[in-house]
GROMACS .gro file of C-alpha atoms in nm:
model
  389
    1UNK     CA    1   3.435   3.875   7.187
    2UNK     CA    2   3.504   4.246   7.034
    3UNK     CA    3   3.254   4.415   6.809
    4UNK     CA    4   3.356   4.689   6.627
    5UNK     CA    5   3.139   4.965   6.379
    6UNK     CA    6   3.300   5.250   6.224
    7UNK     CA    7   3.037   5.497   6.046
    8UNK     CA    8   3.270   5.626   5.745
    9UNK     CA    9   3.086   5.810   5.472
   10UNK     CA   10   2.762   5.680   5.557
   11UNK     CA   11   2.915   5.266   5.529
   12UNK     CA   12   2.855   5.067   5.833
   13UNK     CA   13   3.136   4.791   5.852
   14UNK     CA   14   3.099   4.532   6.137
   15UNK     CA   15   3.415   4.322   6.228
   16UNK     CA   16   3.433   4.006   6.459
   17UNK     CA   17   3.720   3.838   6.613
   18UNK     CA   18   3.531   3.553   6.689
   19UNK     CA   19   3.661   3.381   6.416
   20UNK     CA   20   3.789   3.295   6.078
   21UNK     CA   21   3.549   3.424   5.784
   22UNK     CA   22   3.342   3.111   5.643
   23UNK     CA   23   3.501   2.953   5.262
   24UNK     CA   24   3.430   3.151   4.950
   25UNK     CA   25   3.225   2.945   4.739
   26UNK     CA   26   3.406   2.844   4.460
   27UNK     CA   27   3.361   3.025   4.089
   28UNK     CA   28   3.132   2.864   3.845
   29UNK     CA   29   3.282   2.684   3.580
   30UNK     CA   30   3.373   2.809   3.226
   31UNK     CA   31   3.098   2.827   2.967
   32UNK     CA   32   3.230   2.610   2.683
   33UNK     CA   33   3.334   2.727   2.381
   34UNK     CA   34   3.152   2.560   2.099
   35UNK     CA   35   3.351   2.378   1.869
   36UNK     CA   36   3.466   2.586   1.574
   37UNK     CA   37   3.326   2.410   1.250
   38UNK     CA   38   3.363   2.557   0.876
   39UNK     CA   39   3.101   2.711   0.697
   40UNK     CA   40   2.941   2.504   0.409
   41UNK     CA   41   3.095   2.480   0.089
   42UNK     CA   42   2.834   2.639  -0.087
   43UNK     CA   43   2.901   2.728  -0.466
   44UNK     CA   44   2.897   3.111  -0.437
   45UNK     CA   45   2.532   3.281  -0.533
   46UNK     CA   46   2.747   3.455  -0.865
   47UNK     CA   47   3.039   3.235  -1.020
   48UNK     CA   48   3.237   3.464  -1.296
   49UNK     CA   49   3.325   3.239  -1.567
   50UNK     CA   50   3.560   3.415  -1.801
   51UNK     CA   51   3.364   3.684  -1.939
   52UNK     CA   52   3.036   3.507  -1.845
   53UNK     CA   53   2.829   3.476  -1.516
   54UNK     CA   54   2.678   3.229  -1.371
   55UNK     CA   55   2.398   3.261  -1.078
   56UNK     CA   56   2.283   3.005  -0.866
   57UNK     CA   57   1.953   2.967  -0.654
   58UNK     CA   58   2.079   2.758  -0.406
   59UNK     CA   59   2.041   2.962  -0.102
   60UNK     CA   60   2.387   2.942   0.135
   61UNK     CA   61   2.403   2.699   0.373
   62UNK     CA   62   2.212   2.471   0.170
   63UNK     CA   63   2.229   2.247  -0.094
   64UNK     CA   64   2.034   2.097  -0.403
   65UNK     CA   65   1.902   1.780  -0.243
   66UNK     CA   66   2.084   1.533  -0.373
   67UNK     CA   67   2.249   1.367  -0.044
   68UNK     CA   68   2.139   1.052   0.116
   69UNK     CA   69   1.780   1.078   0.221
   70UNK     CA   70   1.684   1.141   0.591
   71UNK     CA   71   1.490   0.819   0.618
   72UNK     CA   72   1.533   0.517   0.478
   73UNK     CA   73   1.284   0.414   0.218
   74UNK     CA   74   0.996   0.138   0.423
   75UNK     CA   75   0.849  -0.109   0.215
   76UNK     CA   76   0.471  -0.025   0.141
   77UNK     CA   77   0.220  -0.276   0.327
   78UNK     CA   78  -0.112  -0.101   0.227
   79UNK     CA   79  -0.279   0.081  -0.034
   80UNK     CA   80  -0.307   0.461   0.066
   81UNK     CA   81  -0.577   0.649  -0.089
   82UNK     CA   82  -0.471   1.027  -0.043
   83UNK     CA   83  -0.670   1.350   0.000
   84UNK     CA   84  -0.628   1.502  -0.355
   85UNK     CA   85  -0.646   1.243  -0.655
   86UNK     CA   86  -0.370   1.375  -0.825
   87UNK     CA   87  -0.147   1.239  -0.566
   88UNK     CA   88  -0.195   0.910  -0.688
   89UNK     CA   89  -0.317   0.567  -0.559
   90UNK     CA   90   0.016   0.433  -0.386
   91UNK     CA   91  -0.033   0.053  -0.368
   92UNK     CA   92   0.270  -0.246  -0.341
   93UNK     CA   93   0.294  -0.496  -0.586
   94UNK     CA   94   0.462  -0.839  -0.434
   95UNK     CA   95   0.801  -0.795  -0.489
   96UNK     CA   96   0.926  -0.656  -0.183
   97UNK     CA   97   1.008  -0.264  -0.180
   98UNK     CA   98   0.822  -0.196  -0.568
   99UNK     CA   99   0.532  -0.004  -0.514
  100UNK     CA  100   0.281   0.140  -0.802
  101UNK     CA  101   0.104   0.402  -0.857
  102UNK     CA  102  -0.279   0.475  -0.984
  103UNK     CA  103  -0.359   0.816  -1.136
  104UNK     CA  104  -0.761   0.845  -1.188
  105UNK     CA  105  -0.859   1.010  -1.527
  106UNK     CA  106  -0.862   1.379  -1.505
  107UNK     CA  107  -0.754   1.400  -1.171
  108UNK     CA  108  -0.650   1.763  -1.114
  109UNK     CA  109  -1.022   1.855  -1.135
  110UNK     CA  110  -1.191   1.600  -0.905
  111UNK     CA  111  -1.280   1.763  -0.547
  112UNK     CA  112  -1.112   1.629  -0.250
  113UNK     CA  113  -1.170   1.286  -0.046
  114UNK     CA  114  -1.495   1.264   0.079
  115UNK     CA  115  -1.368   0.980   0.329
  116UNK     CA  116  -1.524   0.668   0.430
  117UNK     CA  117  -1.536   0.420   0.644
  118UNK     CA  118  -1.278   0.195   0.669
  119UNK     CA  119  -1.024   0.440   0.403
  120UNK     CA  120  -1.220   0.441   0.134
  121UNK     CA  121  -1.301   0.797  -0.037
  122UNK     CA  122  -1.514   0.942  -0.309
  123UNK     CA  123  -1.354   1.178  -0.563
  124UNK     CA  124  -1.663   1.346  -0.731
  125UNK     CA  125  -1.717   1.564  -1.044
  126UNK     CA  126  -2.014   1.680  -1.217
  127UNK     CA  127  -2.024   1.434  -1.475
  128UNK     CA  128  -1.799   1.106  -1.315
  129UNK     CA  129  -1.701   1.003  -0.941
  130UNK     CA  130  -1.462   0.795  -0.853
  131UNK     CA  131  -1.447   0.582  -0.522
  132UNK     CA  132  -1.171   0.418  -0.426
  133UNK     CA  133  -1.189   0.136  -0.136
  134UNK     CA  134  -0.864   0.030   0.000
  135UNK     CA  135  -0.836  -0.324   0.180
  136UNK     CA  136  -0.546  -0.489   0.419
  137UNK     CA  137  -0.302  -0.628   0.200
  138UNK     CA  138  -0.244  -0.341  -0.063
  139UNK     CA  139  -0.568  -0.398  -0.271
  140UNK     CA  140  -0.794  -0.148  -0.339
  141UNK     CA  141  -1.114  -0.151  -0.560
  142UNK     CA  142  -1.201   0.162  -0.769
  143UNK     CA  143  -1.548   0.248  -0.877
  144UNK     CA  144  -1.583   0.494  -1.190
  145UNK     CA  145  -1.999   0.649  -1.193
  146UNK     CA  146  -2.082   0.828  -1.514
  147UNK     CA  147  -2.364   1.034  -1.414
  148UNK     CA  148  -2.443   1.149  -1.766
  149UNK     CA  149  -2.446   1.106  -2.098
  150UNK     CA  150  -2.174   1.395  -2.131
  151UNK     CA  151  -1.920   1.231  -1.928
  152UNK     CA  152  -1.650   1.040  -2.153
  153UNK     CA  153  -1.705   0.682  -2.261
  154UNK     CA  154  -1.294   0.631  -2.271
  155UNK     CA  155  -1.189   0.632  -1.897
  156UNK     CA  156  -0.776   0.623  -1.920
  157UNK     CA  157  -0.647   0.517  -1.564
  158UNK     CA  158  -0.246   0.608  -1.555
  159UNK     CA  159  -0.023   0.342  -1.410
  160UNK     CA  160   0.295   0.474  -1.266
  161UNK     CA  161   0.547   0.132  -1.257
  162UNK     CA  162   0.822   0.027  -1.075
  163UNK     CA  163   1.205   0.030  -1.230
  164UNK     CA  164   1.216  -0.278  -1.483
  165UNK     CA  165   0.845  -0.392  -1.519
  166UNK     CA  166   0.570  -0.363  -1.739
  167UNK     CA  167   0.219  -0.404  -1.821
  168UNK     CA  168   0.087  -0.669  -2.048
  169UNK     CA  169  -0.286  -0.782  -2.130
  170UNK     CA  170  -0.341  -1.180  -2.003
  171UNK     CA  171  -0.631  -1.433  -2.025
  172UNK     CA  172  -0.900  -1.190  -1.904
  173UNK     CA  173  -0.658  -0.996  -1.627
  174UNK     CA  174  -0.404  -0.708  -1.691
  175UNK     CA  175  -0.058  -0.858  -1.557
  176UNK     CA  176   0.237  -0.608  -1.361
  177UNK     CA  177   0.533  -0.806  -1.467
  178UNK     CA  178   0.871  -0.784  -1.436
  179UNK     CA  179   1.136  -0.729  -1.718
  180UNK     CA  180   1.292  -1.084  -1.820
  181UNK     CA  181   1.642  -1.130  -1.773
  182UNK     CA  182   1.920  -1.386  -1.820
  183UNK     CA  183   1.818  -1.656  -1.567
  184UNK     CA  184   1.559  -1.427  -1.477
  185UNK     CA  185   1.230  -1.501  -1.618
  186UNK     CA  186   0.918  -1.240  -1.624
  187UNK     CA  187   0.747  -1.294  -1.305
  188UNK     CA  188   0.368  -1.180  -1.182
  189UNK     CA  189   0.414  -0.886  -0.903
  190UNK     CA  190   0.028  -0.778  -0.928
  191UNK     CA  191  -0.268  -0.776  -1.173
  192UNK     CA  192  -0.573  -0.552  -1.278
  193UNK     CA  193  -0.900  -0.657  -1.333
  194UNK     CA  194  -1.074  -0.649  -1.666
  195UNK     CA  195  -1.313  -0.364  -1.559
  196UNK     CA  196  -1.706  -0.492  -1.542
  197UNK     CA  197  -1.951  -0.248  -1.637
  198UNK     CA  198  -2.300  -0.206  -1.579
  199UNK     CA  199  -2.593   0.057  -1.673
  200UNK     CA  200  -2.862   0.176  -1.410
  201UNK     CA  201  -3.097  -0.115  -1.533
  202UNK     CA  202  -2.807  -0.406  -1.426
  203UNK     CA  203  -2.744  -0.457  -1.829
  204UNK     CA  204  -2.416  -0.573  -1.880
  205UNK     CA  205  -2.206  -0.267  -2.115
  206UNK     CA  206  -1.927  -0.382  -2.326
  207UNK     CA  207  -1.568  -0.309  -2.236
  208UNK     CA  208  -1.275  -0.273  -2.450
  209UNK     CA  209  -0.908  -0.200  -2.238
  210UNK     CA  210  -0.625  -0.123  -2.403
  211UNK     CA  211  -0.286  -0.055  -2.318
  212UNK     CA  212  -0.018   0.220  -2.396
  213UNK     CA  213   0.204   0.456  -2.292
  214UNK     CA  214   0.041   0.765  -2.065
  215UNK     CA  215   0.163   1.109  -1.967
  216UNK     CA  216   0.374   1.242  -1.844
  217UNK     CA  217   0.666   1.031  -2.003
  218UNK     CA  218   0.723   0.697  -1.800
  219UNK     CA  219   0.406   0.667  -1.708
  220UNK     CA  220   0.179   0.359  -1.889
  221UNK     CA  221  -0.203   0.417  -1.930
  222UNK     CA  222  -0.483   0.137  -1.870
  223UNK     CA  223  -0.770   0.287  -2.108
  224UNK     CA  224  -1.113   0.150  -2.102
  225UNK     CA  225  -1.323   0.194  -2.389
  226UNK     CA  226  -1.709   0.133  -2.315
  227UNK     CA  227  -1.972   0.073  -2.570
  228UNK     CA  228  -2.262   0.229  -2.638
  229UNK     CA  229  -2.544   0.295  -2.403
  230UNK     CA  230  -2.916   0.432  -2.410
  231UNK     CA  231  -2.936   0.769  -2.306
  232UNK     CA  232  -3.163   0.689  -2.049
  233UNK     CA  233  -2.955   0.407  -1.819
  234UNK     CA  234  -2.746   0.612  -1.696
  235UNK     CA  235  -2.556   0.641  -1.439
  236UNK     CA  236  -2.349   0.372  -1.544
  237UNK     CA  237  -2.074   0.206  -1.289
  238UNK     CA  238  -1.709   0.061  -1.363
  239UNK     CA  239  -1.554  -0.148  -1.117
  240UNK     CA  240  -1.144  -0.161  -1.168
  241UNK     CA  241  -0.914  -0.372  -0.879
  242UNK     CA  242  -0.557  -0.408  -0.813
  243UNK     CA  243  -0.407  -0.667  -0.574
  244UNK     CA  244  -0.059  -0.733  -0.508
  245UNK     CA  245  -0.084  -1.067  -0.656
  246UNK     CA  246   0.189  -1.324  -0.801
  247UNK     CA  247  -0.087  -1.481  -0.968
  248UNK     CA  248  -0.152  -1.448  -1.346
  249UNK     CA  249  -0.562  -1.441  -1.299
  250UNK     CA  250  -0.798  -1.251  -1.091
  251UNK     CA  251  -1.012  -1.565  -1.053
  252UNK     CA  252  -1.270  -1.371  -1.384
  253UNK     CA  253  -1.220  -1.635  -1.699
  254UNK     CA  254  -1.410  -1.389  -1.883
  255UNK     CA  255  -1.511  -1.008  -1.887
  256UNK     CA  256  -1.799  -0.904  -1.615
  257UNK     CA  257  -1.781  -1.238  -1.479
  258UNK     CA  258  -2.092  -1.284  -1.225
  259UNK     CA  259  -1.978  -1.549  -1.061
  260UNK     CA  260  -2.128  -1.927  -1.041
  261UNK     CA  261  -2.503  -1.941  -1.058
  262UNK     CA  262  -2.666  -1.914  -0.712
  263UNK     CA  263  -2.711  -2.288  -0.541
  264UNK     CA  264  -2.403  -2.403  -0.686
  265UNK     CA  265  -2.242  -2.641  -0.452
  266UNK     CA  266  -2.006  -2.556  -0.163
  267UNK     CA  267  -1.726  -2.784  -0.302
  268UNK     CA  268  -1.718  -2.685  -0.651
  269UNK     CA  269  -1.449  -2.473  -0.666
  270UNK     CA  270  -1.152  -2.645  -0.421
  271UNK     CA  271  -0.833  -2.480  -0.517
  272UNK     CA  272  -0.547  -2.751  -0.416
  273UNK     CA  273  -0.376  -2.724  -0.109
  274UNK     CA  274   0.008  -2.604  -0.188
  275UNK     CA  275   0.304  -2.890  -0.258
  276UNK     CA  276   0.540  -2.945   0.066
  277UNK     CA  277   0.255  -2.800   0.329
  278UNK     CA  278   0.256  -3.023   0.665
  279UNK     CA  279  -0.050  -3.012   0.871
  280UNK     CA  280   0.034  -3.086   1.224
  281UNK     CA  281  -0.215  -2.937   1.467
  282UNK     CA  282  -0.078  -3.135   1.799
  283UNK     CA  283   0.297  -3.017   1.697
  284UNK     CA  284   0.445  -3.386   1.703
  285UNK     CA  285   0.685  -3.295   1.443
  286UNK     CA  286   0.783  -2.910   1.570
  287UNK     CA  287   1.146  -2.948   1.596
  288UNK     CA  288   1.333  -2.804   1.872
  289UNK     CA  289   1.402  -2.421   1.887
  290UNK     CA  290   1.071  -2.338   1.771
  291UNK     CA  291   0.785  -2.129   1.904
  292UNK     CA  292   0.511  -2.301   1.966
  293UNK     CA  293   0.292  -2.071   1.878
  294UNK     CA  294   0.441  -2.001   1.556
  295UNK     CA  295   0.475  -2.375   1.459
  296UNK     CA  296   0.078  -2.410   1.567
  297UNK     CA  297   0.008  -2.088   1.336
  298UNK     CA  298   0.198  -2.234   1.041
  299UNK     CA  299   0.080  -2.647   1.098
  300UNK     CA  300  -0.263  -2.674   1.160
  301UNK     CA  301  -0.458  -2.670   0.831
  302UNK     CA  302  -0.651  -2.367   0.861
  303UNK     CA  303  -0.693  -2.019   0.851
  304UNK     CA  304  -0.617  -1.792   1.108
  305UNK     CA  305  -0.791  -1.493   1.223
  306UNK     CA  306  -1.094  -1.587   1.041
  307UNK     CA  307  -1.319  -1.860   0.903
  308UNK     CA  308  -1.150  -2.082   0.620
  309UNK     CA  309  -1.459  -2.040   0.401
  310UNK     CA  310  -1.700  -1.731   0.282
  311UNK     CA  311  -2.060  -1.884   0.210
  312UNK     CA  312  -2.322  -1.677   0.093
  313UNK     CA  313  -2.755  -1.736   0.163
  314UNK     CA  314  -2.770  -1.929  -0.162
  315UNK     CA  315  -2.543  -2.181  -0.042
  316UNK     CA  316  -2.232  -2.072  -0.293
  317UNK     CA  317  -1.867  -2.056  -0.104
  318UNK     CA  318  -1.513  -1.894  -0.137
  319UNK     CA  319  -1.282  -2.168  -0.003
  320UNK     CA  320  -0.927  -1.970   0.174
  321UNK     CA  321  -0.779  -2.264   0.290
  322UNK     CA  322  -0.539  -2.309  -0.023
  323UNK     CA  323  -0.458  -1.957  -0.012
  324UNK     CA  324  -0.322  -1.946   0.370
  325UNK     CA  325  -0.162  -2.239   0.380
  326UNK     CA  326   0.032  -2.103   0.116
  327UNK     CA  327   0.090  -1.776   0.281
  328UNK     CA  328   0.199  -2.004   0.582
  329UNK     CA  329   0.449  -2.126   0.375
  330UNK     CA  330   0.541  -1.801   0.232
  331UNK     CA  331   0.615  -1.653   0.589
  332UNK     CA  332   0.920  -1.925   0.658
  333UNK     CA  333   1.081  -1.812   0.363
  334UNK     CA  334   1.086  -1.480   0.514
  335UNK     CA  335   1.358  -1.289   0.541
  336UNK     CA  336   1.579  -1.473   0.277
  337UNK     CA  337   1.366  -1.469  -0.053
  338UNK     CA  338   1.056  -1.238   0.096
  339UNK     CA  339   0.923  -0.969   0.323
  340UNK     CA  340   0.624  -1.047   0.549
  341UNK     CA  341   0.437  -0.798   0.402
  342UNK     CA  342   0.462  -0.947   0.078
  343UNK     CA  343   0.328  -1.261   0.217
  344UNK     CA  344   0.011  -1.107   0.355
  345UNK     CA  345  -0.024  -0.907   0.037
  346UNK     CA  346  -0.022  -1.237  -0.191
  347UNK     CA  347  -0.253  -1.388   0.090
  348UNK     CA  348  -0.531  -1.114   0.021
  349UNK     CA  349  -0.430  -1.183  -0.358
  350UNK     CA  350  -0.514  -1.560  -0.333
  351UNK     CA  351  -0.827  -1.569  -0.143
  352UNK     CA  352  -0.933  -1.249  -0.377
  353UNK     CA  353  -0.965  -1.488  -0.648
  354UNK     CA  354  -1.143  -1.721  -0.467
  355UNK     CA  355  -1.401  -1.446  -0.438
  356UNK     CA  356  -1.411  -1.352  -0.758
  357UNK     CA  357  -1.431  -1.693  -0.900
  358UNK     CA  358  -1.716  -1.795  -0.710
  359UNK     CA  359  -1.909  -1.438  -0.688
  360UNK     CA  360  -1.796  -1.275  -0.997
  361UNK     CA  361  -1.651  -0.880  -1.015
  362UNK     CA  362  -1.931  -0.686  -0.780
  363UNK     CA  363  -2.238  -0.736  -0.573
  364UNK     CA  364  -2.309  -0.786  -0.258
  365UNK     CA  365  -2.134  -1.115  -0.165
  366UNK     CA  366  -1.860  -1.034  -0.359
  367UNK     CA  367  -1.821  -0.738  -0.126
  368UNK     CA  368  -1.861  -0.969   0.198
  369UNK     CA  369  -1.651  -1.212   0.086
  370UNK     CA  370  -1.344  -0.933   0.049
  371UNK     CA  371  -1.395  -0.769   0.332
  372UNK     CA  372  -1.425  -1.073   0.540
  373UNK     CA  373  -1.101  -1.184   0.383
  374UNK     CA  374  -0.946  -0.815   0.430
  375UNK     CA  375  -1.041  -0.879   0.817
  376UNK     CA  376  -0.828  -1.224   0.780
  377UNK     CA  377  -0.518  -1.027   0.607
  378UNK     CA  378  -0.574  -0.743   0.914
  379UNK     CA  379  -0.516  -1.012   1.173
  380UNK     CA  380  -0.241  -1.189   1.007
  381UNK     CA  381  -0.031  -0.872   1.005
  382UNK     CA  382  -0.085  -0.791   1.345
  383UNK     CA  383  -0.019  -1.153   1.476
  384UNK     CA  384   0.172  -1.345   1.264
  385UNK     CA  385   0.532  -1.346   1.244
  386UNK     CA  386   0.778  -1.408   0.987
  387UNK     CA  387   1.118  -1.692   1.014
  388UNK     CA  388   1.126  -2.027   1.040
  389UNK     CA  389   0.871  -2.243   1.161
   0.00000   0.00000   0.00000
C-alpha cells in the first residue's frame, strides 16, 4: 500500500492505491414542474362598452357565487334555535328536504340566547321575552311574556315557507300545506297551534290569529291579536308550537284547550291503531332476508324507547301506541315515498296530539308528557332504521 500527501498552496490531498474510489451516490431526482393551468376567466375589473364603462366588483380569481354549492343540501331532522333571533327558527316540516322558518316579532332588538337546558333559549327585551324550547323531531314550543302593559297586544310571528306551500287557518290549528296540483291534492306538511294565553292570575285572555302576508316580500305573517287585560295581571304568557305534522289538528278542538278534566279515565281517548299494521312479537311471520331486530322493532305492538302511555297523578293518560305503530309503518316505506327523518318527525307529531288532547296547550303534564315523548323520538333516531321490514 502507497500513501501519498502533497502540501500545494496550503491543500492537503491524500491518494490510495488500495483501491477503486467507493460509487457516487446517485443525483436526486427532478423537482416537478407543476402543471401549467390558465388563469380564470374573470370578466375584466373595467369592460369599455362603446363610449361607456362598465366596472365590476368581482375581485379576479373569483366569481359571483353562482356555481354548484360546496355541499350538498342535508335534509333538516331538528329544530335549531340560533344565537341571534333574527336568524330565524329553522324547523322541517314532513315532506322530506322543505324546511320553515320562524322569525319572532321584532327580532333585531331582542338580546342574544340565554341558553338552556336541553336547546332551549330565552330571547329577552324590556317589555316581551321570548323562549323558545326545541324537542327531537323538529318541534319546538315558543313562549311570548309581556312584562307590561306597554308591550304590544298584536304579536306578528313571520313564517318563512317552503317553494309551493302555504298557510291556511283549520278547525282550531294553523295548517302548512302544500300547493294543489293536477293529481296532486293539498297535503298537511306541519301545523301551528292556536296560541293559548293566560294573565298572571291563570285567567284565560282571548286570542284572535290572523293570517297575511309579512315582510320582507315572500315571507307570510301569523299575527295574534290578544284582548284586553287589567293593568294589573300582567305579565301575561303566549304559548305558540310547531310540529312537523301530516296531521290537520294539534289534538286542541278549541282555543286554550286545558285538556280533559283531572280523573278522567285512562281509556278515554284511544286513538285507533293504523290499517295494515301486523303485530308479531315472536317473528313467526318475518320473512326471510330480514333483520331480526328490525322485524322485532317494527312487529311487536309497542313503543320503543319508551313507555307506550304518559299518565299523570290524577289518573289522566296520553296513549302513543297508535302513533308508533304508525311511524313503524312509515319507516318501511322509507326510502321510496319518505325519509327516516320524516318518519320520526310525524312520530313526535302524532303522540304531540295525544298530549295535547288529553292535557290541553301548557302546564305541567303537558310539559312531561312532551318531553317524555321527545325522549321516545331521541331513541328512535338513534336506533331505528329505515327499509323494509
Amino acid at each position: 500500500m502507497l500513501l501519498t500527501m502533497t502540501s500545494v498552496g496550503g491543500v492537503v490531498s491524500v491518494a490510495g492505491t488500495a483501491g477503486a474510489d467507493p460509487a457516487a451516490p446517485a443525483p436526486p431526482p427532478p423537482i416537478p414542474v407543476p402543471v401549467p393551468r390558465p388563469m380564470p376567466e374573470d370578466p375584466a375589473r373595467v369592460n369599455p362598452i362603446g363610449g361607456a364603462r362598465v366596472s365590476s366588483s368581482t375581485p379576479q380569481g373569483e366569481t359571483a357565487g353562482m356555481e354548484r354549492p360546496l355541499a350538498a343540501q342535508v335534509e333538516r331532522g331538528a329544530a335549531t334555535v340560533p344565537m341571534w333571533a333574527k336568524d330565524g327558527i329553522f324547523a322541517p316540516t314532513a315532506h322530506p328536504n322543505r324546511q320553515i322558518a320562524i322569525h319572532l316579532p321584532g327580532e333585531v332588538t331582542l338580546g342574544p340566547a340565554a341558553w338552556l337546558p336541553g336547546g332551549g333559549a330565552i330571547y329577552g327585551s324590556n317589555d316581551v321575552d321570548y323562549q323558545a324550547i326545541p324537542y327531537a323531531g323538529g318541534g319546538v314550543d315558543i313562549t311570548v311574556t309581556r312584562k307590561t302593559v306597554f308591550s304590544s297586544s298584536t304579536i306578528p310571528f313571520g313564517v318563512k315557507m317552503p317553494a309551493a306551500t302555504h298557510l291556511r287557518q283549520g278547525n282550531n290549528v294553523v295548517l302548512v300545506e302544500t300547493d294543489a296540483a293536477p293529481g296532486n291534492p293539498s297535503r298537511v306538511i306541519g301545523t301551528f297551534s292556536i296560541p293559548a294565553a293566560a294573565d298572571a292570575n291563570q285567567a284565560l285572555v282571548g286570542v284572535t290569529p290572523t293570517l297575511g302576508p309579512g315582510f320582507p316580500p315572500g315571507q307570510s305573517n301569523l299575527t295574534v291579536d290578544l284582548g284586553p287585560t287589567s293593568t294589573f295581571a300582567f305579565p301575561v304568557t303566549i304559548t305558540v308550537s310547531y310540529r312537523a305534522s301530516d296531521a290537520a289538528t294539534t289534538g286542541a278542538p278549541a282555543p286554550n284547550w286545558a285538556g280533559l278534566p283531572a280523573g278522567t279515565p285512562a281509556g278515554a281517548v284511544t286513538p285507533p291503531n293504523p290499517a295494515g299494521y301486523v303485530t308479531d312479537p315472536t317473528g313467526t311471520h318475518r320473512p326471510d332476508g330480514i333483520d331480526p331486530t328490525t322485524y322485532a322493532q317494527r312487529h311487536s305492538g309497542h313503543c320503543q324507547g319508551g313507555p307506550d302511555t304518559y299518565g299523570s297523578a290524577d289518573g289522566r293518560s296520553a296513549n302513543f301506541v297508535a302513533a308508533c305503530q304508525t311511524q313503524q309503518l312509515c319507516l318501511a316505506t322509507t326510502p321510496a315515498r319518505t325519509s327516516v327523518d320524516s318518519c320520526n318527525d310525524r312520530l313526535l307529531a302524532h303522540m304531540s296530539i295525544q298530549c295535547v288532547t288529553v292535557f290541553g296547550q301548557t302546564g305541567d303534564d303537558y310539559d312531561a308528557c312532551i318531553r317524555t315523548a321527545s325522549d321516545e323520538v331521541a331513541w328512535a333516531k338513534a336506533n331505528m332504521a329505515g327499509g323494509p321490514g
